[in-house]
Amino acid sequence: MAGPILVGVDGSPPAAAAVAWAADDAARKGTPLRLVHAVYRPPHGARSYPIPGLDDALSRAGGEFLREAEEIARERHPGLDVSARLLEGAPARVLLREAESASELVVGSRGRGGFAGMLLGSVSGHLPGHAAVPVVVVRPGRTAEDATEVVVGVDESEGCEPALGYAFEQARLRRGGLRAVYGWRPPPEVYAGYSVFDPEEAGQLRQTLDVGRIAAWRARYPDVRAEVEVVCDHPVSALVDVAAAAAVLVVGSHGRSRIGAMVLGSVSRGVLHHAHCPVAVVSSRHSSPR
Ligand SMILES: Nc1ncnc2c1ncn2[C@@H]1O[C@H](COP(=O)(O)OP(=O)(O)O)[C@@H](O)[C@H]1O
Ligand SMILES: [Mg+2]
């Protein structure tokens, strides 16, 4: 059986949305749901002044966050195998360690910290690209609960194979359609200084992607309706627009232009900031269930 789905909770509305998304996913996959809250206690010496009772208050609050999260999950799926753990340490580090025995890690886009205009928190910003399992970042409030469509970002490279595997599996479980989207702009004309979109060129590109990247997955998932779309736009805008009402937008951790030390490609980073729907970042180290 696949490992549990792990959710980081911190009592925030985005974390509550993450719990709901993860509980639904666990119910679909038949895997347990594991809730984790990490209590981070800065070392005493690092505090400018001691706060009496702080340690107790942090643990109590953490316990309360976990209880609330458990309630959300149980209410949605009464039969679900749900467990909760209060652990000590820096949240991102704790979640990465716990994710080693999980099949997926789900967090909210924001938490209780940060400031009003921030699109991505420090924990949700750090995990994608660092975890070996798929990391799903959920932004609350914008996605229809009954959405079934899965959108995946593709390019010509083999780097998108793990993302395609995850996306086909999600589409199969949700009995929804799959749209594989390639955001592409032809190079600017040397003289004109702007790009000329040639529908024929786009059509050829679509055909190449269909045959080269999608056909083999279609054969493995005959029940999934999968279509390739070439959109003449920046990949981040193309994906954010097409996936506006999707159940999940799937991207790899890196694209074609992998730069050695970068933990996350620019498209993955961009959609994490700007997509309205949940975003799954699938590491190149991840292999699909089929
Ligand atoms: N202490 C924690 N323990 C477990 N998960 C956490 C913790 N803090 C944050 N998370 C998870 O990470 C998500 C994003 O929070 P975070 O990155 O800390 O944003 P912010 O900077 O706005 O607080 C939360 O919605 C939650 O899922
Ligand atoms: Mg936080």
Tab-separated table of N, CA, C and O in Angstrom, residues 78-125:
chain	number	residue	atom	x	y	z
A	78	PRO	N	-15.877	10.082	6.977
A	78	PRO	CA	-15.966	9.439	8.289
A	78	PRO	C	-15.123	8.156	8.408
A	78	PRO	O	-14.613	7.865	9.471
A	79	GLY	N	-14.976	7.405	7.352
A	79	GLY	CA	-14.254	6.142	7.457
A	79	GLY	C	-12.738	6.259	7.278
A	79	GLY	O	-12.026	5.255	7.341
A	80	LEU	N	-12.262	7.462	7.052
A	80	LEU	CA	-10.842	7.640	6.701
A	80	LEU	C	-9.920	7.324	7.891
A	80	LEU	O	-10.245	7.636	9.032
A	81	ASP	N	-8.785	6.697	7.582
A	81	ASP	CA	-7.773	6.425	8.602
A	81	ASP	C	-6.961	7.707	8.834
A	81	ASP	O	-6.125	8.082	8.020
A	82	VAL	N	-7.254	8.408	9.935
A	82	VAL	CA	-6.612	9.705	10.201
A	82	VAL	C	-5.780	9.625	11.476
A	82	VAL	O	-6.243	9.118	12.492
A	83	SER	N	-4.538	10.107	11.419
A	83	SER	CA	-3.748	10.198	12.647
A	83	SER	C	-3.133	11.591	12.738
A	83	SER	O	-2.977	12.277	11.724
A	84	ALA	N	-2.828	12.024	13.959
A	84	ALA	CA	-2.287	13.363	14.164
A	84	ALA	C	-1.046	13.289	15.042
A	84	ALA	O	-0.985	12.497	15.975
A	85	ARG	N	-0.049	14.112	14.698
A	85	ARG	CA	1.186	14.108	15.469
A	85	ARG	C	1.665	15.513	15.760
A	85	ARG	O	1.746	16.344	14.843
A	86	LEU	N	2.028	15.752	17.007
A	86	LEU	CA	2.629	17.008	17.417
A	86	LEU	C	4.126	16.752	17.522
A	86	LEU	O	4.560	15.922	18.308
A	87	LEU	N	4.911	17.415	16.683
A	87	LEU	CA	6.355	17.161	16.669
A	87	LEU	C	7.115	18.460	16.953
A	87	LEU	O	6.577	19.552	16.797
A	88	GLU	N	8.373	18.313	17.344
A	88	GLU	CA	9.187	19.478	17.689
A	88	GLU	C	10.159	19.794	16.555
A	88	GLU	O	10.754	18.887	15.986
A	89	GLY	N	10.319	21.056	16.245
A	89	GLY	CA	11.350	21.445	15.287
A	89	GLY	C	10.862	22.482	14.291
A	89	GLY	O	9.689	22.872	14.298
A	90	ALA	N	11.772	22.911	13.420
A	90	ALA	CA	11.417	23.890	12.390
A	90	ALA	C	10.448	23.219	11.416
A	90	ALA	O	10.728	22.124	10.921
A	91	PRO	N	9.278	23.844	11.116
A	91	PRO	CA	8.222	23.187	10.334
A	91	PRO	C	8.703	22.573	9.011
A	91	PRO	O	8.404	21.406	8.740
A	92	ALA	N	9.454	23.312	8.214
A	92	ALA	CA	9.859	22.772	6.909
A	92	ALA	C	10.730	21.533	7.092
A	92	ALA	O	10.573	20.533	6.376
A	93	ARG	N	11.649	21.595	8.070
A	93	ARG	CA	12.544	20.457	8.285
A	93	ARG	C	11.751	19.236	8.772
A	93	ARG	O	11.961	18.115	8.300
A	94	VAL	N	10.836	19.468	9.708
A	94	VAL	CA	10.024	18.365	10.242
A	94	VAL	C	9.194	17.734	9.123
A	94	VAL	O	9.151	16.512	8.977
A	95	LEU	N	8.566	18.574	8.298
A	95	LEU	CA	7.703	18.047	7.228
A	95	LEU	C	8.515	17.262	6.204
A	95	LEU	O	8.089	16.206	5.728
A	96	LEU	N	9.720	17.751	5.865
A	96	LEU	CA	10.561	17.032	4.901
A	96	LEU	C	10.970	15.670	5.467
A	96	LEU	O	10.975	14.668	4.748
A	97	ARG	N	11.296	15.635	6.742
A	97	ARG	CA	11.694	14.366	7.355
A	97	ARG	C	10.504	13.399	7.364
A	97	ARG	O	10.630	12.239	6.980
A	98	GLU	N	9.347	13.877	7.779
A	98	GLU	CA	8.154	13.019	7.839
A	98	GLU	C	7.717	12.566	6.448
A	98	GLU	O	7.147	11.497	6.281
A	99	ALA	N	7.987	13.409	5.450
A	99	ALA	CA	7.561	13.088	4.080
A	99	ALA	C	8.338	11.903	3.506
A	99	ALA	O	7.908	11.297	2.522
A	100	GLU	N	9.461	11.560	4.152
A	100	GLU	CA	10.256	10.437	3.629
A	100	GLU	C	9.471	9.129	3.659
A	100	GLU	O	9.725	8.222	2.879
A	101	SER	N	8.513	9.018	4.583
A	101	SER	CA	7.713	7.785	4.639
A	101	SER	C	6.290	8.018	4.122
A	101	SER	O	5.407	7.200	4.346
A	102	ALA	N	6.079	9.150	3.436
A	102	ALA	CA	4.739	9.464	2.920
A	102	ALA	C	4.713	9.335	1.401
A	102	ALA	O	5.758	9.205	0.753
A	103	SER	N	3.491	9.370	0.828
A	103	SER	CA	3.396	9.299	-0.635
A	103	SER	C	3.176	10.686	-1.233
A	103	SER	O	3.304	10.870	-2.447
A	104	GLU	N	2.839	11.667	-0.388
A	104	GLU	CA	2.507	13.002	-0.878
A	104	GLU	C	2.511	13.947	0.325
A	104	GLU	O	2.194	13.536	1.433
A	105	LEU	N	2.872	15.202	0.073
A	105	LEU	CA	2.900	16.198	1.146
A	105	LEU	C	2.009	17.362	0.733
A	105	LEU	O	2.156	17.888	-0.378
A	106	VAL	N	1.066	17.748	1.587
A	106	VAL	CA	0.108	18.806	1.243
A	106	VAL	C	0.187	19.930	2.280
A	106	VAL	O	0.178	19.669	3.486
A	107	VAL	N	0.299	21.174	1.807
A	107	VAL	CA	0.329	22.328	2.718
A	107	VAL	C	-0.531	23.458	2.139
A	107	VAL	O	-0.861	23.467	0.951
A	108	GLY	N	-0.854	24.425	2.985
A	108	GLY	CA	-1.542	25.619	2.522
A	108	GLY	C	-0.542	26.559	1.875
A	108	GLY	O	0.652	26.481	2.130
A	109	SER	N	-1.053	27.451	1.023
A	109	SER	CA	-0.154	28.400	0.354
A	109	SER	C	0.437	29.393	1.358
A	109	SER	O	1.543	29.887	1.180
A	110	ARG	N	-0.338	29.693	2.389
A	110	ARG	CA	0.108	30.616	3.431
A	110	ARG	C	-0.174	30.001	4.787
A	110	ARG	O	-0.891	29.019	4.886
A	111	GLY	N	0.368	30.642	5.799
A	111	GLY	CA	0.106	30.144	7.148
A	111	GLY	C	-0.282	31.281	8.062
A	111	GLY	O	-0.915	32.239	7.620
A	112	ARG	N	0.122	31.150	9.304
A	112	ARG	CA	-0.240	32.178	10.287
A	112	ARG	C	0.753	33.330	10.309
A	112	ARG	O	0.506	34.356	10.916
A	113	GLY	N	1.907	33.132	9.672
A	113	GLY	CA	2.928	34.186	9.713
A	113	GLY	C	2.863	35.067	8.482
A	113	GLY	O	1.812	35.248	7.882
A	114	GLY	N	3.992	35.602	8.074
A	114	GLY	CA	4.065	36.403	6.853
A	114	GLY	C	3.320	37.718	6.987
A	114	GLY	O	2.962	38.142	8.087
A	115	PHE	N	3.058	38.366	5.847
A	115	PHE	CA	2.295	39.613	5.873
A	115	PHE	C	1.219	39.564	4.798
A	115	PHE	O	1.252	38.716	3.904
A	116	ALA	N	0.268	40.506	4.886
A	116	ALA	CA	-0.973	40.425	4.119
A	116	ALA	C	-0.803	40.119	2.627
A	116	ALA	O	-1.480	39.260	2.098
A	117	GLY	N	0.088	40.809	1.923
A	117	GLY	CA	0.153	40.653	0.479
A	117	GLY	C	0.946	39.450	0.010
A	117	GLY	O	1.025	39.182	-1.185
A	118	MET	N	1.543	38.707	0.938
A	118	MET	CA	2.406	37.593	0.529
A	118	MET	C	1.600	36.482	-0.133
A	118	MET	O	0.509	36.142	0.314
A	119	LEU	N	2.119	35.922	-1.234
A	119	LEU	CA	1.390	34.887	-1.952
A	119	LEU	C	1.781	33.484	-1.503
A	119	LEU	O	1.021	32.540	-1.625
A	120	LEU	N	3.011	33.380	-0.993
A	120	LEU	CA	3.522	32.066	-0.604
A	120	LEU	C	4.303	32.239	0.699
A	120	LEU	O	5.094	33.183	0.834
A	121	GLY	N	4.081	31.345	1.649
A	121	GLY	CA	4.770	31.451	2.931
A	121	GLY	C	6.167	30.857	2.892
A	121	GLY	O	6.591	30.336	1.860
A	122	SER	N	6.851	30.906	4.025
A	122	SER	CA	8.227	30.407	4.054
A	122	SER	C	8.242	28.880	3.993
A	122	SER	O	9.115	28.285	3.360
A	123	VAL	N	7.274	28.236	4.630
A	123	VAL	CA	7.226	26.770	4.621
A	123	VAL	C	6.768	26.277	3.241
A	123	VAL	O	7.425	25.447	2.607
A	124	SER	N	5.652	26.844	2.753
A	124	SER	CA	5.127	26.393	1.452
A	124	SER	C	6.076	26.768	0.308
A	124	SER	O	6.084	26.105	-0.726
A	125	GLY	N	6.879	27.809	0.499
A	125	GLY	CA	7.840	28.200	-0.528
A	125	GLY	C	9.070	27.300	-0.544
A	125	GLY	O	9.727	27.144	-1.570
